Coordinates of C-alpha atoms and ligand atoms in Angstrom, one line a residue:
X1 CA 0.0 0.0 0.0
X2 CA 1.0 3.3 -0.6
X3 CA 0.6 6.9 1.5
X4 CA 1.5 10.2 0.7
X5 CA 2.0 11.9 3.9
X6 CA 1.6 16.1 3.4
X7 CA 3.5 18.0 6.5
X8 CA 1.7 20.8 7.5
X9 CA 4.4 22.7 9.9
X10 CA 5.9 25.4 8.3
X11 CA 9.3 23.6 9.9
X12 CA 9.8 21.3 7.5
X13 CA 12.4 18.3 7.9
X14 CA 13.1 20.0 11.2
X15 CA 9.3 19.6 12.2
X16 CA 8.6 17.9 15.5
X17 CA 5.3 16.6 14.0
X18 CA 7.7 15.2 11.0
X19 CA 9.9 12.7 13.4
X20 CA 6.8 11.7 14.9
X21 CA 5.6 10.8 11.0
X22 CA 9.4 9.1 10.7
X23 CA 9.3 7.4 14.2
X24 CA 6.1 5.7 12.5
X25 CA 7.4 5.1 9.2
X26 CA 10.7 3.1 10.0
X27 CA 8.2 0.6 12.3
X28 CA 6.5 -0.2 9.6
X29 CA 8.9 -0.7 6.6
X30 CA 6.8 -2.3 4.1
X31 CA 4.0 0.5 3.1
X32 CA 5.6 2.9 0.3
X33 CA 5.8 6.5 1.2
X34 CA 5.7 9.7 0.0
X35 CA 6.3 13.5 1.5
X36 CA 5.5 16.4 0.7
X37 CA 6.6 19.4 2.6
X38 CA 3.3 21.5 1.3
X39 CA 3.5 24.3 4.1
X40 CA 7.6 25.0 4.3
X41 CA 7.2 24.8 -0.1
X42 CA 4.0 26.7 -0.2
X43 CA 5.3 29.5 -2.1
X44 CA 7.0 26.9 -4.4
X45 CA 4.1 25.1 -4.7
X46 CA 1.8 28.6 -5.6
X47 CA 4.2 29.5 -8.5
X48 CA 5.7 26.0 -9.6
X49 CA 2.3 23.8 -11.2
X50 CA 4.3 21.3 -12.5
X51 CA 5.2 20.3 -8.8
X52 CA 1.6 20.8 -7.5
X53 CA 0.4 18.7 -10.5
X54 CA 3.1 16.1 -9.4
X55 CA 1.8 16.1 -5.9
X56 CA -1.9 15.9 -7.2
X57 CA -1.1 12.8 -9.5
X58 CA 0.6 11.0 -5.9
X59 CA -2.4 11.8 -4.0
X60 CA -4.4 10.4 -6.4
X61 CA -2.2 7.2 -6.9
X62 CA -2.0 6.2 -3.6
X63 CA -4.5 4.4 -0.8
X64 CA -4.0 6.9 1.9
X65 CA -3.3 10.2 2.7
X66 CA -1.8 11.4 6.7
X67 CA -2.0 14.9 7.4
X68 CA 0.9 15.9 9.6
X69 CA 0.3 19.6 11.2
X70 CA 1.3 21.5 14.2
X71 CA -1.5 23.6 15.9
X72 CA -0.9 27.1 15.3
X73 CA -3.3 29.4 16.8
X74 CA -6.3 27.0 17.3
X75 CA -6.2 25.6 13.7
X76 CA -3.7 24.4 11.6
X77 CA -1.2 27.2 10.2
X78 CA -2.3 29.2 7.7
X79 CA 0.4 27.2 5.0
X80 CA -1.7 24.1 5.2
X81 CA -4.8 26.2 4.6
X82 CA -3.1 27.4 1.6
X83 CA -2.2 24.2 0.1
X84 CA -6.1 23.1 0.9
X85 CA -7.5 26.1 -0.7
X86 CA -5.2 24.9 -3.9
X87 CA -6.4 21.7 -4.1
X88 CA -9.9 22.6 -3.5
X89 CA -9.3 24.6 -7.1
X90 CA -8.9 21.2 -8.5
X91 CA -11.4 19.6 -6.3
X92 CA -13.1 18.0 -9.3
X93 CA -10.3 17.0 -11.2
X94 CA -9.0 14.4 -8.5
X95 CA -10.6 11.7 -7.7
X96 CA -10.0 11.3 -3.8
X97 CA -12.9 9.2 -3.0
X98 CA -12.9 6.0 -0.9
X99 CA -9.0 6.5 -0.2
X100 CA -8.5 7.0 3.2
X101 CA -7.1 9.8 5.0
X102 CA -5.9 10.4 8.9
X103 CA -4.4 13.1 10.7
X104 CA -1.5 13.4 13.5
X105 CA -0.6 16.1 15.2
X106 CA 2.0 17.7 17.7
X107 CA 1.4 20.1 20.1
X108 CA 0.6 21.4 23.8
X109 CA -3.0 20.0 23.2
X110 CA -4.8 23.6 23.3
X111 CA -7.2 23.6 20.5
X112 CA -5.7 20.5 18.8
X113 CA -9.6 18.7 18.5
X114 CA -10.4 21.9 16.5
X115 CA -7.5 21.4 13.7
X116 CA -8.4 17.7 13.6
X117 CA -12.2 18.0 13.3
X118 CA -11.2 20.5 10.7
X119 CA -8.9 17.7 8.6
X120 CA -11.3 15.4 9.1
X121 CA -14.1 17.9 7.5
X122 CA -11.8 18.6 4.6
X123 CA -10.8 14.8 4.2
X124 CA -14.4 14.2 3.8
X125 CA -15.5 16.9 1.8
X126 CA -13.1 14.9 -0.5
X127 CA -15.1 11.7 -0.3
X128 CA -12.2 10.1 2.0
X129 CA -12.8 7.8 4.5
X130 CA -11.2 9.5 7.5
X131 CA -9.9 7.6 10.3
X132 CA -9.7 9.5 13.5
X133 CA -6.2 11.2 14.2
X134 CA -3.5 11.2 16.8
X135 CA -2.7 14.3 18.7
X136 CA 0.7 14.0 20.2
X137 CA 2.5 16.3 22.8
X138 CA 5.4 18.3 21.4
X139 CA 7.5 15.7 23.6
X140 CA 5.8 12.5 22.9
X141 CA 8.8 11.0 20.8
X142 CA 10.6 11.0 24.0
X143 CA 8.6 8.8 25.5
X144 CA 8.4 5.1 25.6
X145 CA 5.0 4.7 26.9
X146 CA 3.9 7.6 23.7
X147 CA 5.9 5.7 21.3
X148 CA 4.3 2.9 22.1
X149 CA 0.8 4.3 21.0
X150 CA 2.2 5.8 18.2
X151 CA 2.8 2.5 16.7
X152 CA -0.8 1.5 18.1
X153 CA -2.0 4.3 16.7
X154 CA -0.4 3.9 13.0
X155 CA -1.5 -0.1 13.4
X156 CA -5.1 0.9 13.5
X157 CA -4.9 3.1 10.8
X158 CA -3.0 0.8 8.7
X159 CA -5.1 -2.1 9.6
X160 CA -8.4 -0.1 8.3
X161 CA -6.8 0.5 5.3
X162 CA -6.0 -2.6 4.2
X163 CA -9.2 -4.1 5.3
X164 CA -11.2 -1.7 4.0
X165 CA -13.0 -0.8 7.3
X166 CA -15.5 1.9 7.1
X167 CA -15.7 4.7 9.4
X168 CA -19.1 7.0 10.3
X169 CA -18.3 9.9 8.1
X170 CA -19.7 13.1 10.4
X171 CA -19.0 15.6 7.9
X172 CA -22.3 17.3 6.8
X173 CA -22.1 18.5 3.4
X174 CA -21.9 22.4 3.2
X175 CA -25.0 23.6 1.5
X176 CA -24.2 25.9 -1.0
X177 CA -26.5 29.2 -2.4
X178 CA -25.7 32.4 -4.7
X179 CA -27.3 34.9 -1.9
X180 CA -26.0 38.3 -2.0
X181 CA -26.7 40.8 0.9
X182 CA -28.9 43.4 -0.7
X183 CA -29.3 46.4 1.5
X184 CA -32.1 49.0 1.2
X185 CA -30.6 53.1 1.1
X186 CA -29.2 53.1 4.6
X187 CA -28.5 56.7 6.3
X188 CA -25.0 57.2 7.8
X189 CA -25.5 58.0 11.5
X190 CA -23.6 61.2 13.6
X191 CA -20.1 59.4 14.6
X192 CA -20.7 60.8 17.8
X193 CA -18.5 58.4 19.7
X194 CA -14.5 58.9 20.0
X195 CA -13.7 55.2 20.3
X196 CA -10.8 53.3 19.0
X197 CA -12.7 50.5 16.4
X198 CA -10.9 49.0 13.3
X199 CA -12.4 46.2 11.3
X200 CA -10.1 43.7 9.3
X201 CA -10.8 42.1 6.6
X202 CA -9.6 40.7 3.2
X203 CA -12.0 41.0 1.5
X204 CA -12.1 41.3 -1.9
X205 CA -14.4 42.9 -5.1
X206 CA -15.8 39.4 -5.5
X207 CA -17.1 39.2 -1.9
X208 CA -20.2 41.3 -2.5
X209 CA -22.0 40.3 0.4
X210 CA -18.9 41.1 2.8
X211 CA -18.1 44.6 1.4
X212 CA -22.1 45.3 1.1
X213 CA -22.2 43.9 5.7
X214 CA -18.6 46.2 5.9
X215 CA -20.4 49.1 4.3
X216 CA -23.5 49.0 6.2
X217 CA -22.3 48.2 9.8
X218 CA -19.4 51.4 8.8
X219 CA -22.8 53.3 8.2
X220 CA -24.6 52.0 11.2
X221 CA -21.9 52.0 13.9
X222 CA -21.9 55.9 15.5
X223 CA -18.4 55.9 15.8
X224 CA -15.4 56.0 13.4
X225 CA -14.2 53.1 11.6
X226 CA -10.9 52.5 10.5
X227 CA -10.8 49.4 8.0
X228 CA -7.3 47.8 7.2
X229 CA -7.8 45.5 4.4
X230 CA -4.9 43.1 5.0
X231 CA -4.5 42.6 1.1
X232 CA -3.0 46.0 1.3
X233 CA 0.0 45.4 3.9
X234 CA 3.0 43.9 2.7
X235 CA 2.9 40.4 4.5
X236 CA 6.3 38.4 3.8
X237 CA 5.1 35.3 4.9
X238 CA 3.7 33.1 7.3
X239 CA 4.9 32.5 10.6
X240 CA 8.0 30.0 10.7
X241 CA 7.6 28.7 13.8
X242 CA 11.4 29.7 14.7
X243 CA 10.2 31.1 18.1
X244 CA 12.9 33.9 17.5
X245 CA 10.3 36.3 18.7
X246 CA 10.2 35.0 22.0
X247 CA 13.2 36.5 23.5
X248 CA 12.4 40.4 22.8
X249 CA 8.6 40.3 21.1
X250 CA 9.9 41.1 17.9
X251 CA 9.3 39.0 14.5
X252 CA 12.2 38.3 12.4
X253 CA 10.1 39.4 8.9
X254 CA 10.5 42.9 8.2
X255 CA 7.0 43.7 6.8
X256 CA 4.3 45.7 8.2
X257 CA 2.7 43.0 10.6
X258 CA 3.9 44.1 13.5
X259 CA 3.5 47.9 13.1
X260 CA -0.2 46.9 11.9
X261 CA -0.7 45.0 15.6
X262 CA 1.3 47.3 17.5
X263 CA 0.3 50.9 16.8
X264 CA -3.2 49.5 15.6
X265 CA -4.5 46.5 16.9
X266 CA -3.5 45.9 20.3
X267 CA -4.1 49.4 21.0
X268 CA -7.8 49.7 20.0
X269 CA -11.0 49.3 21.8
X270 CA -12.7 47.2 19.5
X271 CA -11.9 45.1 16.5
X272 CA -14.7 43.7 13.9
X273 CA -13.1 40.9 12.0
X274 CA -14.8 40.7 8.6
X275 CA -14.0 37.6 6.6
X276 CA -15.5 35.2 3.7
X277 CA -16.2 31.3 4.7
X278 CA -13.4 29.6 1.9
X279 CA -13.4 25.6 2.5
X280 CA -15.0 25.7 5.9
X281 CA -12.4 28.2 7.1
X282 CA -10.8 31.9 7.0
X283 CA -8.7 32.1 3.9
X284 CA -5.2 31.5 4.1
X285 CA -4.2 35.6 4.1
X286 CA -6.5 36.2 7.1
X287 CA -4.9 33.0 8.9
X288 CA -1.6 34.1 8.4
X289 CA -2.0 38.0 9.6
X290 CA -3.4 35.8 12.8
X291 CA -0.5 33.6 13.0
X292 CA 1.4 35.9 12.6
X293 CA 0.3 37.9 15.9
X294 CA 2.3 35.0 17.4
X295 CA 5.2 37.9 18.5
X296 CA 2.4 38.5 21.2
X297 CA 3.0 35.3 22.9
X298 CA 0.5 34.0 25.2
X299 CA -0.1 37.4 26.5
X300 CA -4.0 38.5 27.0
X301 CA -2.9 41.9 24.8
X302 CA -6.1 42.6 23.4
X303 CA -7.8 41.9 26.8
X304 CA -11.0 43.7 27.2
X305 CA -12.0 44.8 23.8
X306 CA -15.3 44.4 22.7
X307 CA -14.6 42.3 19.5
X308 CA -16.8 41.3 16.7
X309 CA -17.0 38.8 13.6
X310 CA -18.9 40.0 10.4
X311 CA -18.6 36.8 8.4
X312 CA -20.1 36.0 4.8
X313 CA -20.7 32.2 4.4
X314 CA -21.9 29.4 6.3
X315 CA -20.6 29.9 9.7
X316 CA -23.5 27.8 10.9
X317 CA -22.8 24.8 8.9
X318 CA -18.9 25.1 10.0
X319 CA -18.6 24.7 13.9
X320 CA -15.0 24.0 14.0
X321 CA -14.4 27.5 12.8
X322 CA -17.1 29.3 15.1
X323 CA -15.2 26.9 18.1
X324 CA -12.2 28.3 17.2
X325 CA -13.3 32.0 17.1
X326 CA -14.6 31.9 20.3
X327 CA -12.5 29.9 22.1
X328 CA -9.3 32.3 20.5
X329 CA -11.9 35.7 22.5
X330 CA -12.3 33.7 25.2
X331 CA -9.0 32.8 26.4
X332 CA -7.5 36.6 25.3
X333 CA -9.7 37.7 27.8
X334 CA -11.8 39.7 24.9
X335 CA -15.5 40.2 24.7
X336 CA -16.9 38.6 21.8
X337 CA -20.1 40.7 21.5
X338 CA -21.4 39.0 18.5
X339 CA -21.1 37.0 15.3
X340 CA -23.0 38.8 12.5
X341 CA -23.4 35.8 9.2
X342 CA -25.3 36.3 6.0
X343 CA -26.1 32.9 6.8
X344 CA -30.0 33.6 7.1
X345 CA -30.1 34.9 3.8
X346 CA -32.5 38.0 4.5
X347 CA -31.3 41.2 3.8
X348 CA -33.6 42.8 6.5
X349 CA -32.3 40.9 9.2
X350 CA -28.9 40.8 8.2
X351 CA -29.3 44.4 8.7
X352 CA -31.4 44.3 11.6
X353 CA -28.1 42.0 13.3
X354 CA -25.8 44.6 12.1
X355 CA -27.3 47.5 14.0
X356 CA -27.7 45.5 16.9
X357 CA -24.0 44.7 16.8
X358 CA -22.7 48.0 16.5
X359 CA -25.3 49.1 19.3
X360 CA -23.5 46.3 21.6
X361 CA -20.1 47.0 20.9
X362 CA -20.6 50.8 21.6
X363 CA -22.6 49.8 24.9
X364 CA -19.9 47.4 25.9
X365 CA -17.2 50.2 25.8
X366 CA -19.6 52.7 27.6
X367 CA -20.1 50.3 30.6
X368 CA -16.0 49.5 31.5
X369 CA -15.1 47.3 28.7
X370 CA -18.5 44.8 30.2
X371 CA -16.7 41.0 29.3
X372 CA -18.7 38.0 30.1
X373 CA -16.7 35.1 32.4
X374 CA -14.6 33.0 30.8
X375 CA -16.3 29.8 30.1
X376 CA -14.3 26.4 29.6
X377 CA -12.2 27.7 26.4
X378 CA -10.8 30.7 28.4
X379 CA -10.0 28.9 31.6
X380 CA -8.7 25.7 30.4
X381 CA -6.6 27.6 28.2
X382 CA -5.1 29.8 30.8
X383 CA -4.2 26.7 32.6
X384 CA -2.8 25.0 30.2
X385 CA -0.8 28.3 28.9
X386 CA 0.6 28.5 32.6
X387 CA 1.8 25.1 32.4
X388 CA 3.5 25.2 29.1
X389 CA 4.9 28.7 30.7
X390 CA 6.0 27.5 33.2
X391 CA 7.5 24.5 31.8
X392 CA 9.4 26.2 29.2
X393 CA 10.1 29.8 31.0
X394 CA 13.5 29.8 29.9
X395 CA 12.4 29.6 26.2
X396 CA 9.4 31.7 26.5
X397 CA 10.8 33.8 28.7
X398 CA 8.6 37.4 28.1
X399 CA 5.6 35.2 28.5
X400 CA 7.3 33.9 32.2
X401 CA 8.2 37.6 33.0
X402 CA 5.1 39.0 32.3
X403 CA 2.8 35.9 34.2
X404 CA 5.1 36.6 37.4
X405 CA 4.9 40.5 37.0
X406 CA 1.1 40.2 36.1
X407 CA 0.3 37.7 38.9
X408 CA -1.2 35.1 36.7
X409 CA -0.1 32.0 37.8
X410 CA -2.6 30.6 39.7
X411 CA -1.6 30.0 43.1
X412 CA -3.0 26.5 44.7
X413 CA -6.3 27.8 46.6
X414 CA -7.4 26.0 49.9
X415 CA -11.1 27.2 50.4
X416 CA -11.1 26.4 54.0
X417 CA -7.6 27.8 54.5
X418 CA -5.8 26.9 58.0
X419 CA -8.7 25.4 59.4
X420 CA -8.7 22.6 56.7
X421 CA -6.0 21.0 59.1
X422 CA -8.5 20.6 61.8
X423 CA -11.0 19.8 59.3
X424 CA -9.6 17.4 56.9
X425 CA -9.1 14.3 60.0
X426 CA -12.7 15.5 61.4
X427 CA -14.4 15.1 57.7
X428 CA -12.6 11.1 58.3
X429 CA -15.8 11.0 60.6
X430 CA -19.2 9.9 59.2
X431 CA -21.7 11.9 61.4
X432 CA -19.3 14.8 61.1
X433 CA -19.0 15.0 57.5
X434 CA -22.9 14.8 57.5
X435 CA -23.4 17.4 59.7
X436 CA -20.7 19.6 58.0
X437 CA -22.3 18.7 54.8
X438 CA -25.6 20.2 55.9
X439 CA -24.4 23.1 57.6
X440 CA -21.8 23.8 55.0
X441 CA -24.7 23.8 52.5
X442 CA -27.1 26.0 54.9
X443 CA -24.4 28.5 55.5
X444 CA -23.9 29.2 51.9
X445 CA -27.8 29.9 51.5
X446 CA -27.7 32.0 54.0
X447 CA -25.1 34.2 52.4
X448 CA -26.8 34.3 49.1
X449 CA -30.2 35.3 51.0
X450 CA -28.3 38.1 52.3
X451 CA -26.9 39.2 49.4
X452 CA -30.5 39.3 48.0
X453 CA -32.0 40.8 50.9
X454 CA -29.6 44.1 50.6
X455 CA -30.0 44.1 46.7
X456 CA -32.4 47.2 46.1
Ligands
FMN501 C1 2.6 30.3 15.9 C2 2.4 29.2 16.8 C3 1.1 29.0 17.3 C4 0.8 27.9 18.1 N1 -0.4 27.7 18.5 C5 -0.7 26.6 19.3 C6 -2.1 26.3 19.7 O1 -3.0 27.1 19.4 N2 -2.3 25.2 20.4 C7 -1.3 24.3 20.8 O2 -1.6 23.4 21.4 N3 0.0 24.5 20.3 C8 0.3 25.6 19.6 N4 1.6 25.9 19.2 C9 2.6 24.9 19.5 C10 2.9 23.9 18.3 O3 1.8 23.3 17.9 C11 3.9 22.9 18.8 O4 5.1 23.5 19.1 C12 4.2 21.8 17.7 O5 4.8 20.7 18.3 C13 5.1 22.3 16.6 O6 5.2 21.3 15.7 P1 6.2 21.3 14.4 O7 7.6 21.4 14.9 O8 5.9 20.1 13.7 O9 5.9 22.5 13.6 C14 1.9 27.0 18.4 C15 3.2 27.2 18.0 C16 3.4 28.3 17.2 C17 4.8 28.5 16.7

């Protein structure tokens, strides 16, 4: 059998995910294989259409496909996107169907179901038979135990290809429809507000129904708009992965990414994304100005802004994306205020949603920057960016500098404080830990009846 595996990490050879891929290769000799480095050759790949037709006809000759990615940013880096939104040009002219297709992964496990639900969507959309992926830890290789299930993990997937297994495909086909946002005459209202907002986009003359929701919410909104179309900066490239930025916060390109973050981004009081649905996802330009914010670390620099997404395209019909959104808000300590879709295909209400973003977003900044508790996505994520901080603070070390100076590593919390060490042997004690049990649960109603009692 043969399998083409296509590395996603903008790394290369010197990928972590690509030894795991070679760790798994050289235990099982007898398959033929074939890599690609599609995200490190991207720009090869966009000019050169010899070589993308070369790694087209491989695809197409062999039985399975493994997707090897880091996760970059709660998806996969915007390189891979790339090379997707390429061969989803030539979607019809392959014929992918039946082959099967898995995914592995390395990384500190933030996010990581998001980029593999997101293969797996993409694998299926192709008419593969995707078999569930592997999400390693950076250090797995190292590991005996990990390499272990790495060779389990490679069996399986193996095994179902030779035997033909067939997995549940989840994927639900994207519907697709012409609808264009169609806006009655709207009046521009006073700009009576002295806010900071910028939208982003990339969109393009062909996105009608983005420029015609940009246009309208810039009409709506009572309060300037600055719109950077990102097609306009000079972007070198994607982010590399070196890590070079983590010593001093500054990215080795020399391109106007970080001047666009730093004298724009970080420093405003709101930011509307605006961005077309391509292949279930962002396009590849709007992924990389977000990868790209990587020089930021895992520092909560656009904490309380009152954010916003104005998205053309099914956003309803592609949950990994939404999920990634939110969870990317929710752990920067933003306020998401709202996603506004053409999804619903009525012009009215599209425009109905629009004003009642912009009234949300101005509302939120009038009321202390109002954010909603983290939920899950923000807190989980915090912990595990303390860990990995933590772990790797002399590597990440303006992240570690700024958690200590900030106070935000969580320090272990004993709810009963001292008096947990007379507590914890008495709890031992059956009719003690009922009776604390009640009372506990009688003192804590009484606290909140007080609370409610004072509350005008
Ligand atoms: C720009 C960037 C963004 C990252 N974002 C995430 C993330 O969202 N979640 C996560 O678990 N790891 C994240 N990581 C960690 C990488 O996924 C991890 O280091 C991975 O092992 C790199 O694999 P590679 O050497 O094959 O490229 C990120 C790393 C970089 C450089």
């Amino acid at each position: 059998m043969k399998f083409v595996a296509l590395n996603g990490s903008p790394k290369g050879s010197k990928s972590t995910t690509f030894y795991c891929y070679q760790y798994i290769k050289k235990y099982f000799p007898n398959y033929n294989y074939r890599e690609y480095h599609i995200a490190r050759k991207i720009k090869k790949i966009e000019k050169n259409q010899e070589l993308f037709n070369e790694i087209i006809r491989e695809i197409a000759s062999a039985d399975g496909i493994i997707w090897l990615f880091p996760v970059y940013l709660l998806h996969v880096p915007a390189q891979l996107i790339r090379f997707i939104e390429l061969l989803f040009k030539e979607k019809e002219k392959i014929r992918l169907a039946e082959k099967y297709a898995t995914s592995f992964s390395t990384s500190f496990n933030f996010y990581d179901h998001i980029a593999h639900q997101y293969i797996q969507a993409i694998s299926e959309d192709l008419g593969m038979n995707y078999i569930k992926g592997y999400s390693a830890t950076m250090n797995d290789l190292f590991s005996k135990e990990e390499r272990k299930r790495f060779r389990l993990f490679a069996k399986l997937f193996f095994t179902n290809c030779e035997e033909q297994f067939l997995p549940e495909k989840v994927t639900i086909p994207i519907k697709k429809n012409n609808f264009q946002y169609s806006p009655e005459k709207i009046e521009s209202v006073p700009k009576r507000f002295n806010y900071r907002i910028i939208l982003v986009t990339d969109t393009k003359e062909s996105d009608h129904s983005l420029e015609q929701m940009i246009q309208v919410f810039s009409q709506i909104i009572p309060n300037e708009l600055e719109i950077i179309n990102i097609n306009n900066l000079s972007i070198k490239g994607g982010c590399l992965g070196c890590l070079k930025c983590t010593a001093d916060n500054i990215c080795f390109y020399t391109d106007d990414i970080m001047a666009t973050y730093q004298e724009k981004i970080i420093p405003a009081d709101s930011v509307i994304y605006a961005f077309s649905i391509k292949n279930r996802s962002f396009s590849s330009r709007m992924k990389m100005f977000i990868d790209r914010s990587f020089f930021n670390g895992h520092r909560p620099v656009f904490k309380g802004q009152q954010n916003a997404y104005l998205i053309s395209g099914p956003i309803s019909q592609t949950t990994t994306l939404r999920e990634s959104l939110e969870g990317s808000q929710d752990v920067g300590k933003v306020h998401l205020v709202g996603i506004v879709s053409d999804g619903s295909q009525d012009s009215n209400l599209i425009t109905k949603k629009l004003r009642s973003l912009a009234h949300n977003i101005i509302w939120g900044l009038g009321h202390n920057k109002f954010t909603r508790h983290q939920t899950f996505r923000g807190k989980g994520g915090h912990k595990i960016f303390q860990d990995l901080i933590q772990s790797y603070q002399t590597i990440l070390r303006q992240d570690y500098l700024y958690y200590k100076k900030n106070n935000l590593f969580d320090k272990p919390k004993n709810f009963f404080g001292p008096s947990s060490l007379i507590l914890n042997p008495l709890m031992r004690i059956d009719r003690f830990r009922k009776w604390f049990l009640a009372k506990a649960g009688d003192h804590i109603e009484n606290r909140f009846k007080e609370i409610l009692e004072k509350t005008e």
